[in-house]
Short mmCIF file of C-alpha atoms in Angstrom, two decimals:
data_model
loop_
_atom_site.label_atom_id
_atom_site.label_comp_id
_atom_site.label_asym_id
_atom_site.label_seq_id
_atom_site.Cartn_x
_atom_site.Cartn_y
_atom_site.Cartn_z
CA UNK A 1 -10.23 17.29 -9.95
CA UNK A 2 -7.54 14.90 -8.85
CA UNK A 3 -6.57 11.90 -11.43
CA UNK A 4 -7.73 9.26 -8.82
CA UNK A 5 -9.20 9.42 -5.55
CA UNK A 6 -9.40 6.83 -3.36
CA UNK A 7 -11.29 6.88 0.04
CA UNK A 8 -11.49 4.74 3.26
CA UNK A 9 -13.68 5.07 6.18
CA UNK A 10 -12.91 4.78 9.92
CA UNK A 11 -13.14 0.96 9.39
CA UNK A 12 -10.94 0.63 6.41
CA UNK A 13 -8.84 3.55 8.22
CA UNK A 14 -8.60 0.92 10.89
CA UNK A 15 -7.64 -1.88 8.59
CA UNK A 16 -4.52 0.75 7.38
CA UNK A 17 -3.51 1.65 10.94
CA UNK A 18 -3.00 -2.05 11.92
CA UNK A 19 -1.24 -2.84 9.11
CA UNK A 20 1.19 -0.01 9.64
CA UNK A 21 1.28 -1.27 13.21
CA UNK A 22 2.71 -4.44 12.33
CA UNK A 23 5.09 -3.19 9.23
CA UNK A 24 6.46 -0.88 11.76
CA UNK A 25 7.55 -3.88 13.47
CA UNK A 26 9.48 -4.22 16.83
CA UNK A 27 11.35 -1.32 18.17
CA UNK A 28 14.33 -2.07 20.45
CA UNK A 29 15.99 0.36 22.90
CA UNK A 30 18.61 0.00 25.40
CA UNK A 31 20.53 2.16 28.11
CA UNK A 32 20.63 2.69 31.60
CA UNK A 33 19.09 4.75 34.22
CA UNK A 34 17.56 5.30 38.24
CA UNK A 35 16.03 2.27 39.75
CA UNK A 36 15.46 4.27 42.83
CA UNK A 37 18.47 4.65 44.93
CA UNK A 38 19.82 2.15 42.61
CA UNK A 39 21.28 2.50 38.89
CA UNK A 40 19.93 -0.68 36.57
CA UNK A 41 20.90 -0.98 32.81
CA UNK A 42 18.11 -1.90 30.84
CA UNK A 43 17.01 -3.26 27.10
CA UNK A 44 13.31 -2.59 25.84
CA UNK A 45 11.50 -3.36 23.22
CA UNK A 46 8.08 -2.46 22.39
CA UNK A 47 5.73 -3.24 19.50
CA UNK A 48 2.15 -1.55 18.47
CA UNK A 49 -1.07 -2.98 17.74
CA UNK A 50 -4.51 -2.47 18.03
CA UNK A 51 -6.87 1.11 18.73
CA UNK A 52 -10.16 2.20 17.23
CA UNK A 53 -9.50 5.06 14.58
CA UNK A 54 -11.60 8.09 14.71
CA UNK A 55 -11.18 10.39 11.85
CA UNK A 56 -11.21 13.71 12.83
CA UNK A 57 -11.38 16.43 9.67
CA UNK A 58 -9.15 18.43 8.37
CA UNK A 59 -6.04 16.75 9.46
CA UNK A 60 -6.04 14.32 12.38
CA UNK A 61 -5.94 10.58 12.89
CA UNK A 62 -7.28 9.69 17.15
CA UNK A 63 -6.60 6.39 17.20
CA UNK A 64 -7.49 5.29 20.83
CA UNK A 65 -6.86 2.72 22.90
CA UNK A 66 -3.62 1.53 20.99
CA UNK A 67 -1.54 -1.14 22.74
CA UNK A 68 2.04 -0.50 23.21
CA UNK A 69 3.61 -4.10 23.74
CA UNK A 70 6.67 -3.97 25.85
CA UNK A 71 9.16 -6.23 26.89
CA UNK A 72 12.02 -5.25 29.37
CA UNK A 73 15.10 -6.48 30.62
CA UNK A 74 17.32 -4.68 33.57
CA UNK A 75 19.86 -5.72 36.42
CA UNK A 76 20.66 -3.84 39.00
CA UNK A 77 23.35 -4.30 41.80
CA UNK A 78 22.52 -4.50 45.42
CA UNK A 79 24.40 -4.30 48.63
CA UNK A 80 22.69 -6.73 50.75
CA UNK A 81 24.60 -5.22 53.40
CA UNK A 82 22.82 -1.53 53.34
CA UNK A 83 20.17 -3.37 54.89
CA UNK A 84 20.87 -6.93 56.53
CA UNK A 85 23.79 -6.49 59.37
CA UNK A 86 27.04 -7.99 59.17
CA UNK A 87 27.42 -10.47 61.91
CA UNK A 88 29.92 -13.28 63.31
CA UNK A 89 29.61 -16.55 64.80
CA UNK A 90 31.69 -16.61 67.91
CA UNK A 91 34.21 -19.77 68.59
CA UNK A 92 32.67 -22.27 70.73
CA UNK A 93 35.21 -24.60 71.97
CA UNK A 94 34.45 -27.40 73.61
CA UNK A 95 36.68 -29.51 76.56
CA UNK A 96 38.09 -32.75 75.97
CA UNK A 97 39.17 -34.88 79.19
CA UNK A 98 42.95 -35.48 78.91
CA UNK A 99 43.07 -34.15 75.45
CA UNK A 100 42.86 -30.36 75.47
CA UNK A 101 39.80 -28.86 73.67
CA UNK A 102 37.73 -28.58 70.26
CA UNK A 103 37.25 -25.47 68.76
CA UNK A 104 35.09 -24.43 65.99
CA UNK A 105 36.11 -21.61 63.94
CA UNK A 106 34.72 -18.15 64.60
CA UNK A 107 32.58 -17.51 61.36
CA UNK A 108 31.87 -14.14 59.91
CA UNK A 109 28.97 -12.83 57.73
CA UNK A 110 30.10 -10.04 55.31
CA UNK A 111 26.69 -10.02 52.91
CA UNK A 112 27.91 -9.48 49.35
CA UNK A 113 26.47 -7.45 46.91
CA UNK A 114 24.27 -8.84 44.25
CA UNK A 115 23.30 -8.66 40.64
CA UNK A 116 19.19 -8.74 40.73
CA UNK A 117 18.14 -9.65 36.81
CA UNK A 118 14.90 -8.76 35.85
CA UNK A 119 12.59 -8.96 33.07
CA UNK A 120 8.86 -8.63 31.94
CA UNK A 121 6.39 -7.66 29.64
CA UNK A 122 3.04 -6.15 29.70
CA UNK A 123 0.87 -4.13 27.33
CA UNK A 124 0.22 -0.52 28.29
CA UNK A 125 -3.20 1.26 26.82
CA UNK A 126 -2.55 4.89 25.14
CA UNK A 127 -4.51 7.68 23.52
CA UNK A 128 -3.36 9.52 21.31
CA UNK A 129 -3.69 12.00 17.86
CA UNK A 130 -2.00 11.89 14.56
CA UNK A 131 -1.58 14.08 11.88
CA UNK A 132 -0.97 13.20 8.23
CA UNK A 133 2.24 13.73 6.59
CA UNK A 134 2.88 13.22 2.71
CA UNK A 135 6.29 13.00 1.36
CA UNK A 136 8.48 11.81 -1.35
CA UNK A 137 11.01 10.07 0.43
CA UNK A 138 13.41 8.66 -2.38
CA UNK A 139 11.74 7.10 -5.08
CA UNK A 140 8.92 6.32 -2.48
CA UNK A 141 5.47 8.30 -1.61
CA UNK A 142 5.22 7.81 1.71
CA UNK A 143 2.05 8.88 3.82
CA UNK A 144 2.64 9.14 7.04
CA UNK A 145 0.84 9.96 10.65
CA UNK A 146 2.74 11.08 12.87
CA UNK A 147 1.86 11.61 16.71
CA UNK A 148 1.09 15.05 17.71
CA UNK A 149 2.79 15.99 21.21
CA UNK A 150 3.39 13.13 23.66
CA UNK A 151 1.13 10.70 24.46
CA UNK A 152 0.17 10.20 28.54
CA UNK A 153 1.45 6.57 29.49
CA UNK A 154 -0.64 5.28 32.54
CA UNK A 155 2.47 3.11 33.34
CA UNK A 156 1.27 2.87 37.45
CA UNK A 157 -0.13 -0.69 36.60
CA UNK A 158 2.90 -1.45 34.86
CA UNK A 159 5.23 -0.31 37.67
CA UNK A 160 3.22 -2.57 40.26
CA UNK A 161 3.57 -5.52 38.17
CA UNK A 162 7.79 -4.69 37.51
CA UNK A 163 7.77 -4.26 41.00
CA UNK A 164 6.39 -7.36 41.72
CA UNK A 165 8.76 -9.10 39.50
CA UNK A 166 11.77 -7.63 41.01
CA UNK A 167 10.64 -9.03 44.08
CA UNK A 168 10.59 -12.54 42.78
CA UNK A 169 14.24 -11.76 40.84
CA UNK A 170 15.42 -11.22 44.32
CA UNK A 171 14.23 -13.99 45.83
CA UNK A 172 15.72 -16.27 42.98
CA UNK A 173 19.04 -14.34 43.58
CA UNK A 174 18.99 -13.85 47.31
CA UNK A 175 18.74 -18.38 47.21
CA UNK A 176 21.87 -18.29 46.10
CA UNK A 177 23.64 -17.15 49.46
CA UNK A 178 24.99 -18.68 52.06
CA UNK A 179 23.48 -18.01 55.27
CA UNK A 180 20.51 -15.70 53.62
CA UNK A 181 17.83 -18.21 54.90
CA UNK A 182 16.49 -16.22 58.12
CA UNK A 183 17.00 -13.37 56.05
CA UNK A 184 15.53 -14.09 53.21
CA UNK A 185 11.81 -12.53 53.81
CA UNK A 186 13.49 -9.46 55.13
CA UNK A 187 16.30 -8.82 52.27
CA UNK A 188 13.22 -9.08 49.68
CA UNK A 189 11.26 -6.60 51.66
CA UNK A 190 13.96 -4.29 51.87
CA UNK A 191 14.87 -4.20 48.50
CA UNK A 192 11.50 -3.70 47.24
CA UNK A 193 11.10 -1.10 49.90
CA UNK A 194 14.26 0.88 48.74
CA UNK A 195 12.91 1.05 45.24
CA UNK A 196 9.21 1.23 46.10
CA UNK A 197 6.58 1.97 42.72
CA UNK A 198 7.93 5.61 42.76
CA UNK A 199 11.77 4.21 41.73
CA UNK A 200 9.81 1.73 39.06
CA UNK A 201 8.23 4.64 37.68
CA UNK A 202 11.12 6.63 37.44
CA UNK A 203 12.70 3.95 35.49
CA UNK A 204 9.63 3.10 33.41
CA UNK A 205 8.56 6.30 32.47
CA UNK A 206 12.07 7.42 30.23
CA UNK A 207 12.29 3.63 29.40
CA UNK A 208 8.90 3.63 27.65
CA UNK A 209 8.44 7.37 26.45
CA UNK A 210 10.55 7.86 23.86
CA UNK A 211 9.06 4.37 22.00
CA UNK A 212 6.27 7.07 21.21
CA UNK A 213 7.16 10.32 21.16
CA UNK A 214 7.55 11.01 17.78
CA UNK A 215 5.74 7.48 16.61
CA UNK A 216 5.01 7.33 13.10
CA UNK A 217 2.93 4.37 11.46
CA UNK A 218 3.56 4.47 7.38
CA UNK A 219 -0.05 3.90 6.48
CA UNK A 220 0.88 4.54 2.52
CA UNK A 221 3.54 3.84 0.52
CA UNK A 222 4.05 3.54 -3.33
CA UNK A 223 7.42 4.24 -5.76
CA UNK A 224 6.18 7.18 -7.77
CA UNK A 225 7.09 5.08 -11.20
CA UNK A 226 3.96 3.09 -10.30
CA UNK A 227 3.52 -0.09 -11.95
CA UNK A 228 0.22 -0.17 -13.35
CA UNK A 229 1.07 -3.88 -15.52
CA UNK A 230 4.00 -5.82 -15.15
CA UNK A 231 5.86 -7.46 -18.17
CA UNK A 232 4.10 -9.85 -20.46
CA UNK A 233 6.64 -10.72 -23.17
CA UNK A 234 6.57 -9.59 -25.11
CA UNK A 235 5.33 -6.38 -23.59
CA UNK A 236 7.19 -4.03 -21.48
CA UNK A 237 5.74 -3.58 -17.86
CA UNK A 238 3.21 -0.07 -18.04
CA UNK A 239 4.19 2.86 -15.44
CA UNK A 240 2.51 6.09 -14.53
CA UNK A 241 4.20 8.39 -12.54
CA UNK A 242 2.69 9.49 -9.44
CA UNK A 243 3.38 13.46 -9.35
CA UNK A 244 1.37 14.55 -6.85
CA UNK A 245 -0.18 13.03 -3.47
CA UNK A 246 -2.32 14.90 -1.19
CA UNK A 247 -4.38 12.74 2.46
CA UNK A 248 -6.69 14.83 4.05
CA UNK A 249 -9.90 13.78 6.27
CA UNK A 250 -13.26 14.56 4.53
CA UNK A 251 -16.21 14.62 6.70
CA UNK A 252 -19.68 14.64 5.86
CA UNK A 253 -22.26 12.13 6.20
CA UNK A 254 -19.16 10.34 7.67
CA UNK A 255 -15.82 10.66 8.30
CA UNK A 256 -13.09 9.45 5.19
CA UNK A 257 -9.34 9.33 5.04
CA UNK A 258 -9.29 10.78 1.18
CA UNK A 259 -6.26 10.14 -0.78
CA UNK A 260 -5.91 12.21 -4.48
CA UNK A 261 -3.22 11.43 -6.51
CA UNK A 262 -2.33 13.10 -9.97
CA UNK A 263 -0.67 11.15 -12.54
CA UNK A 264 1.25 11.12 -15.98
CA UNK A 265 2.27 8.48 -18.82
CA UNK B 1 -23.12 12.26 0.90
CA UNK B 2 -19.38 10.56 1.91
CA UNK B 3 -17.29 8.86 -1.24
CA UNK B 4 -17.47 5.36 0.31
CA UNK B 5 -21.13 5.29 0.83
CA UNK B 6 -22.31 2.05 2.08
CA UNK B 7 -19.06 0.56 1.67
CA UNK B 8 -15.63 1.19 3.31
CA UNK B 9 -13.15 2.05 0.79
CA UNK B 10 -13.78 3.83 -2.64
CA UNK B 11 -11.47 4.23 -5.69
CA UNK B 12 -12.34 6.64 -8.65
CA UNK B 13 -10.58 7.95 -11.45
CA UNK B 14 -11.51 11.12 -13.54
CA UNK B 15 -11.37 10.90 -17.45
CA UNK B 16 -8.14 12.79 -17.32
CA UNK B 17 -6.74 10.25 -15.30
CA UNK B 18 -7.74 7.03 -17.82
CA UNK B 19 -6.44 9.02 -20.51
CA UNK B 20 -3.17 9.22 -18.82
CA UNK B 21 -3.32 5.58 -18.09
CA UNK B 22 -4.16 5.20 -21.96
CA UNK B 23 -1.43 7.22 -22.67
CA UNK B 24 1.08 4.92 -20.76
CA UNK B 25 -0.62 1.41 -21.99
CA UNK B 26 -0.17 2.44 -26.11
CA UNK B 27 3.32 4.20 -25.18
CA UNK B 28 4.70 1.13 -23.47
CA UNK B 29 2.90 -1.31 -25.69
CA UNK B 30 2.74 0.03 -28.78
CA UNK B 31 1.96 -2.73 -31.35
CA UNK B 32 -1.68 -2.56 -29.76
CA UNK B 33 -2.32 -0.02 -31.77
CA UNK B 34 -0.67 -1.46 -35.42
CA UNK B 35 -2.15 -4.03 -37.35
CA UNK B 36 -0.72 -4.67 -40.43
CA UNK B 37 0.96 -7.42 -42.75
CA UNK B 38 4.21 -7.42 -42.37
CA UNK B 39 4.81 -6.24 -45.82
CA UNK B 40 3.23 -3.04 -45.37
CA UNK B 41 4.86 -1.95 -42.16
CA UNK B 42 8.05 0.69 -41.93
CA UNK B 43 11.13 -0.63 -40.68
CA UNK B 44 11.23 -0.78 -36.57
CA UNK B 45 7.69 -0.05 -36.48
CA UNK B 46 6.23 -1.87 -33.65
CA UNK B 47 3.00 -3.49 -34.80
CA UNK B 48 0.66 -6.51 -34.51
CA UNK B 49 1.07 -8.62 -37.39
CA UNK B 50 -2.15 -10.26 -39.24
CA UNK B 51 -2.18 -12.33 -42.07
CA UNK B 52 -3.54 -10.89 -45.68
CA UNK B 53 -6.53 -11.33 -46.47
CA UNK B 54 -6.97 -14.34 -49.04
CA UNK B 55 -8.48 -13.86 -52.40
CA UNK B 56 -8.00 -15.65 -55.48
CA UNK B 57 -5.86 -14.46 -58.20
CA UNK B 58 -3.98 -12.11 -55.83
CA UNK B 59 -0.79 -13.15 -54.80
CA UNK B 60 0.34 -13.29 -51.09
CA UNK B 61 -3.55 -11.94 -50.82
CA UNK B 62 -4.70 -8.53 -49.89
CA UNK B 63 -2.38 -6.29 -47.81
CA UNK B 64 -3.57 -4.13 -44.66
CA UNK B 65 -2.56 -1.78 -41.97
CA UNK B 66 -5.02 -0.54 -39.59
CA UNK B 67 -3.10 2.42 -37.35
CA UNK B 68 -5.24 3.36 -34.46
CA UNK B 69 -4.06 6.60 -33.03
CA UNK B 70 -4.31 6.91 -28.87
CA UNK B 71 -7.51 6.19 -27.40
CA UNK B 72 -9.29 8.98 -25.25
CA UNK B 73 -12.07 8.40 -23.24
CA UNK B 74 -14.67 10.69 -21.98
CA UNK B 75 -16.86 9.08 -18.63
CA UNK B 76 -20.76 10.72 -18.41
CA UNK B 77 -21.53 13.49 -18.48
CA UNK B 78 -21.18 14.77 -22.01
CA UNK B 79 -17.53 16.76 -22.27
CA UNK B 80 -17.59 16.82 -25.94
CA UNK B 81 -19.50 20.26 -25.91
CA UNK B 82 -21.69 19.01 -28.27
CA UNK B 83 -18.85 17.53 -30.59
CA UNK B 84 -19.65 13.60 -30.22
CA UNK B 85 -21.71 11.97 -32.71
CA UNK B 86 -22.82 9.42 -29.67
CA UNK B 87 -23.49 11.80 -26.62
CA UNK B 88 -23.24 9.49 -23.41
CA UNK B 89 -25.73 9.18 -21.10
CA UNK B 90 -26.07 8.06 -17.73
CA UNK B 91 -23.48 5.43 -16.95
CA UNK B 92 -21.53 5.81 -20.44
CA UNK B 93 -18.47 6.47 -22.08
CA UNK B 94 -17.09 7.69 -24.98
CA UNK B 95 -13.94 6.31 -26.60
CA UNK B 96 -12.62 8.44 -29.61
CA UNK B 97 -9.71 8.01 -31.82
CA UNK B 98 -8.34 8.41 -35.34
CA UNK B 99 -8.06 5.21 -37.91
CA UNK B 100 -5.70 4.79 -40.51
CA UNK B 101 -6.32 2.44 -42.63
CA UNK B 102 -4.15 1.26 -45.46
CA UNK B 103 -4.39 -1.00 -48.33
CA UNK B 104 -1.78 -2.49 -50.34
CA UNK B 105 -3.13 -1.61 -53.83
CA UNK B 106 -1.53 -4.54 -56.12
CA UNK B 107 -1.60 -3.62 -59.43
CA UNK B 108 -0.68 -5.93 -62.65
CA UNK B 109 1.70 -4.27 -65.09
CA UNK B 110 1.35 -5.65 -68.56
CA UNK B 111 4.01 -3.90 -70.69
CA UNK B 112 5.28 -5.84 -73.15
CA UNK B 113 2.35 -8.52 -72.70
CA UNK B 114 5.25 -10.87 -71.96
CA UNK B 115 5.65 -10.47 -68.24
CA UNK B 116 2.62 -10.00 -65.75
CA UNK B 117 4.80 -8.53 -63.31
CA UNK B 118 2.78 -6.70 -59.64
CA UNK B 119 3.93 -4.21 -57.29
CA UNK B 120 2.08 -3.09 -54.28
CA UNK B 121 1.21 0.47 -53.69
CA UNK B 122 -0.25 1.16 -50.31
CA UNK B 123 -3.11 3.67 -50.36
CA UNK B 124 -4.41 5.03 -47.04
CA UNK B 125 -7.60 6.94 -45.64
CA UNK B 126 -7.98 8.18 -42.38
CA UNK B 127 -11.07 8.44 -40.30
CA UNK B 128 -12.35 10.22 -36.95
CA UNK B 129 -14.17 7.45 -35.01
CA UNK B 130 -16.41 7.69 -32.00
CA UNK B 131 -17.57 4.74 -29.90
CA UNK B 132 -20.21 4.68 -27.10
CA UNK B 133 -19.68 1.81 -24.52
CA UNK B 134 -19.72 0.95 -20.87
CA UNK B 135 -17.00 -0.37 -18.34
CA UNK B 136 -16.48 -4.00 -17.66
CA UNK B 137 -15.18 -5.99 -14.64
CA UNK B 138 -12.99 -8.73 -14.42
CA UNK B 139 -13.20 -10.29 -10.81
CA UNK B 140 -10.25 -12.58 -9.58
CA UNK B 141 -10.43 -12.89 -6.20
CA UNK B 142 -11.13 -10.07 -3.51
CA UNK B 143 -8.98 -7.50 -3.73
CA UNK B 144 -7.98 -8.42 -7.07
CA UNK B 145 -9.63 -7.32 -10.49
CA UNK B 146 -9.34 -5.16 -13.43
CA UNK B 147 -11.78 -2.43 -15.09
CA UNK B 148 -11.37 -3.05 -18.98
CA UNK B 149 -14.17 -0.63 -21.04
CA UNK B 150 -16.51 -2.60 -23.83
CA UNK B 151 -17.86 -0.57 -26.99
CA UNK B 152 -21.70 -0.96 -28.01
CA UNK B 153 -22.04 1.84 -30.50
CA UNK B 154 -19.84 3.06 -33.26
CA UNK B 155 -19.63 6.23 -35.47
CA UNK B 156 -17.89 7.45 -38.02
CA UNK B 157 -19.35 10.86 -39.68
CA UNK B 158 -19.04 12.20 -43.17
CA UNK B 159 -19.47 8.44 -45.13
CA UNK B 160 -22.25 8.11 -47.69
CA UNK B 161 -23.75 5.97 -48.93
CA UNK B 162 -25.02 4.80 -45.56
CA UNK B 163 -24.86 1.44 -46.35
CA UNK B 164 -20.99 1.62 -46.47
CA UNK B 165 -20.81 3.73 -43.33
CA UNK B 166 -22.71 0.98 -41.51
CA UNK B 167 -20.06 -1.45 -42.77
CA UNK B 168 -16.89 0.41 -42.10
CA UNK B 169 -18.35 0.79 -38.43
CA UNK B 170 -19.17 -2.46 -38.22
CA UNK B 171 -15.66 -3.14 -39.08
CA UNK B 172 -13.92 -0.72 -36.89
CA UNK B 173 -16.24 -1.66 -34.35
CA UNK B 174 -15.31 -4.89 -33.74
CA UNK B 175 -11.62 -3.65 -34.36
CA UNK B 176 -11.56 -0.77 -31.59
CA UNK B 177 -13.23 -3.36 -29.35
CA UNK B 178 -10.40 -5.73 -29.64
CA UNK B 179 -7.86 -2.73 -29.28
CA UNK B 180 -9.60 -1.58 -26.45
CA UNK B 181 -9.86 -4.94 -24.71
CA UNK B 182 -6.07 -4.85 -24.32
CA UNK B 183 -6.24 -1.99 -22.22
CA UNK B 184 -6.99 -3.33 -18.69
CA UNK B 185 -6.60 -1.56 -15.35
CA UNK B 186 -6.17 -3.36 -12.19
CA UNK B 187 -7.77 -2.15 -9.18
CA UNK B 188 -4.59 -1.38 -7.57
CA UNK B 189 -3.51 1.30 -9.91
CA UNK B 190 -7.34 2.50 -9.69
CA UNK B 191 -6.67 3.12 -5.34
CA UNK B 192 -3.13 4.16 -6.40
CA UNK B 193 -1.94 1.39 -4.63
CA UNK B 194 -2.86 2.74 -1.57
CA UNK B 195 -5.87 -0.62 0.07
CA UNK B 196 -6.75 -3.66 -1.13
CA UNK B 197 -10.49 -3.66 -2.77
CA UNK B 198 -12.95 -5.83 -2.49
CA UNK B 199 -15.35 -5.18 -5.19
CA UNK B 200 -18.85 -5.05 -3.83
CA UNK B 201 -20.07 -2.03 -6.53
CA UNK B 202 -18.90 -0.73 -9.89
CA UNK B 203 -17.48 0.08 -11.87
CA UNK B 204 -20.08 3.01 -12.17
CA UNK B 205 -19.72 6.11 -14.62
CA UNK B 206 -20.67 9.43 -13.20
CA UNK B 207 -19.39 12.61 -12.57
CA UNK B 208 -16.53 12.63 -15.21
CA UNK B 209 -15.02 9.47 -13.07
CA UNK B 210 -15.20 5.49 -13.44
CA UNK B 211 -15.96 4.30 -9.74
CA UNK B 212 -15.58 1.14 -7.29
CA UNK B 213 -16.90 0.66 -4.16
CA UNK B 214 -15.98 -2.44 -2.07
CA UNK B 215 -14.25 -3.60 1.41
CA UNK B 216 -10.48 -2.89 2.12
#
């Protein structure tokens, strides 16, 4: 029989997983990719919080419903001329008695290219299984779950709202030129319509993927010179050392997250 | 039947373990388990110091060391194989060590009837001791709290006339008990550090183990 055992339930399980959640902190990625026909660099960060734990025995953590937190940043550069044609104002001059003419200039439209910036943020609902991993890592125990396979992202939602806000981005942008005004309904349709959800989601997708394949919440960790009393001059502090460390999932009458640990002076 | 039973999180430690964490306590801390004038003490010998006992007509008083050796505890049921004096029952412990006890022996040399001149001998017996008690809780605040062990019962074999054995244990009674009280373990190194617990059971003594029950 192990030295000590200690045990949590799905509730307490929960409890650990949320913690881990929020010691795991924000992740931050950044890089560049497809925006459709377009190429957009991008930053993203994404946190994790959240999801109902089911215990599943010998060896799995299902924690479902877990929120990954996002927040994304991109710009992309657009030709307004690919879809809104070039076009001049002709000289109009106009006679003056005894005194030649007036002339205005002829005027020509070349539409410039543009730098849409976009950003949001949104919370994306996954599914997804664990499995346990103990490890001395250092001086540190460390138990770990780490996420088996890849978890399916429903990021459609997500895409329709980036979508959305890359509309608006181009609005803001497309203000900013001369002569857009007429064109303005028209440039943001276009643009929109060259990326469509399909280019969001190609974007999305390798954006948001990699923030949990391989995820790993640290639901455990201790130095293995445990300190069982601090100092008390004038006493020393008291240490075990932790030698061994085994997590499985018990199940019986319900299901446990069992931690046995053997020890030594 | 789960480990947690009506509550979420559990922490329980065999006998083995609590020996260990024995083990580490009187290592670390040493002068828990020496009580002694100073006078009667080796050189760099860790130890508790404790006046002499007064008495009239001896100088400096009465000179003592009482060396306890570790501690080992067994939690219900019975692993003595029949060996302990106190068999534990249901929701018990034993706690069984080895006493020293010395005595500086002053003794008045009267040679030349001129000079009353003392020297102190110390004389020493040593004694197998067995203690039956319970554990004890010491609540802070949730998730904070230590499991310290209290002795009822204590035995010492082998002493006639009884009357003196029920003195001695009396004595080292009270003695282990104060020992022992030093010895307190916090319910983080019972979960091994690995949840917070808030006691709602315990500690309990079954199955070889001391156990808590609470909320993470």
């Amino acid at each position: 029989m192990p030295d000590i055992i200690a045990a949590a339930d799905e509730t307490a399980a929960s409890n650990l997983i949320h913690a881990a959640e929020t010691t795991l902190g924000t992740l931050t990625k950044s890089g560049s990719g497809s925006l459709g026909p377009f190429t957009a660099a991008w930053f993203a960060s994404a946190s994790f919080s959240g999801g109902m734990v089911d215990l599943i025995a010998p060896n799995v953590v299902r924690i479902a419903n877990c929120q990954l937190n996002y927040s994304l940043g991109f710009n992309f550069s657009f030709d307004l001329s690919s879809i809104l044609p070039d076009f001049c104002l002709p000289q109009i001059c106009i006679p003056i008695p005894f005194d030649g003419k007036l002339c205005t200039p002829k005027i020509c439209v070349n539409w410039p290219t543009i730098t849409i910036p976009v950003s949001n943020s949104g919370v994306i609902n996954f599914t997804a299984d664990f499995s346990l991993n103990v490890h001395l890592s250092g001086s540190d125990w460390l138990i770990d779950i780490v996420v088996v396979g890849i978890p399916f992202l429903q990021i459609g939602p997500a895409a329709a709202a980036i979508l959305a806000a890359i509309g608006l981005a181009a609005s803001l942008a497309l203000l900013a030129v001369p002569f857009i005004g007429p064109f303005l309904a028209a440039a943001v349709v276009g643009i929109t319509a060259a990326i469509g959800i399909a280019g969001v989601t190609g974007l999305l997708g390798p954006i948001l993927t990699p923030f949990v394949s391989g995820l790993t919440f640290t639901v455990y960790k201790q130095p293995k010179l445990f300190q069982v009393l601090p100092p008390a001059l004038p006493d020393p502090a008291v240490n075990i050392n932790l030698d061994a460390i085994t997590a499985v999932v018990a199940s019986s009458n319900e299901d446990e997250l069992v931690i046995s640990v053997d020890i030594s002076a | 039947m789960s480990l947690t039973e009506a509550e979420t999180v559990f922490a329980g430690v065999h006998e083995a373990g609590v020996n260990e964490l024995f083990k580490a306590f009187f290592t670390a801390r040493p002068r828990f388990l020496t009580y002694a004038t100073p006078g009667l003490v080796p050189p760099a010998t860790p130890f508790t110091s404790v006046p002499a006992i007064a008495f009239p007509g001896i100088p400096g008083g009465i000179e003592y060391r009482i060396r306890f050796e570790i501690p080992t505890v067994d939690f219900a049921p019975d692993s003595s194989g029949g060996s302990s004096p106190l068999p534990v029952g249901t929701g018990q412990l034993n706690i069984r060590t080895k006493v020293t006890i010395t005595v500086g022996c002053y003794r008045f040399f009267d040679d030349t009837g001129k000079d009353r001149q003392g020297t102190v001998i110390p004389i020493s017996t040593s004694l197998e001791v067995w203690a039956r008690g319970k554990p004890t809780v010491t609540y802070f605040s949730p998730g904070n709290g230590e499991v310290g062990f209290s002795l009822d019962e204590v035995e010492i074999v082998d002493i006639t006339p009884d009357s003196l054995e029920s003195v001695v244990e009396c004595i080292l009674r009270m003695v282990l008990q104060a020992v022992i009280r030093n010895v307190r373990l916090p319910f983080n190194t019972l979960t091994a550090g690995a949840f917070s617990l808030a006691l709602v059971r315990g500690p309990e003594i079954e199955d070889d183990q001391v156990k808590i029950y609470g909320n993470a």
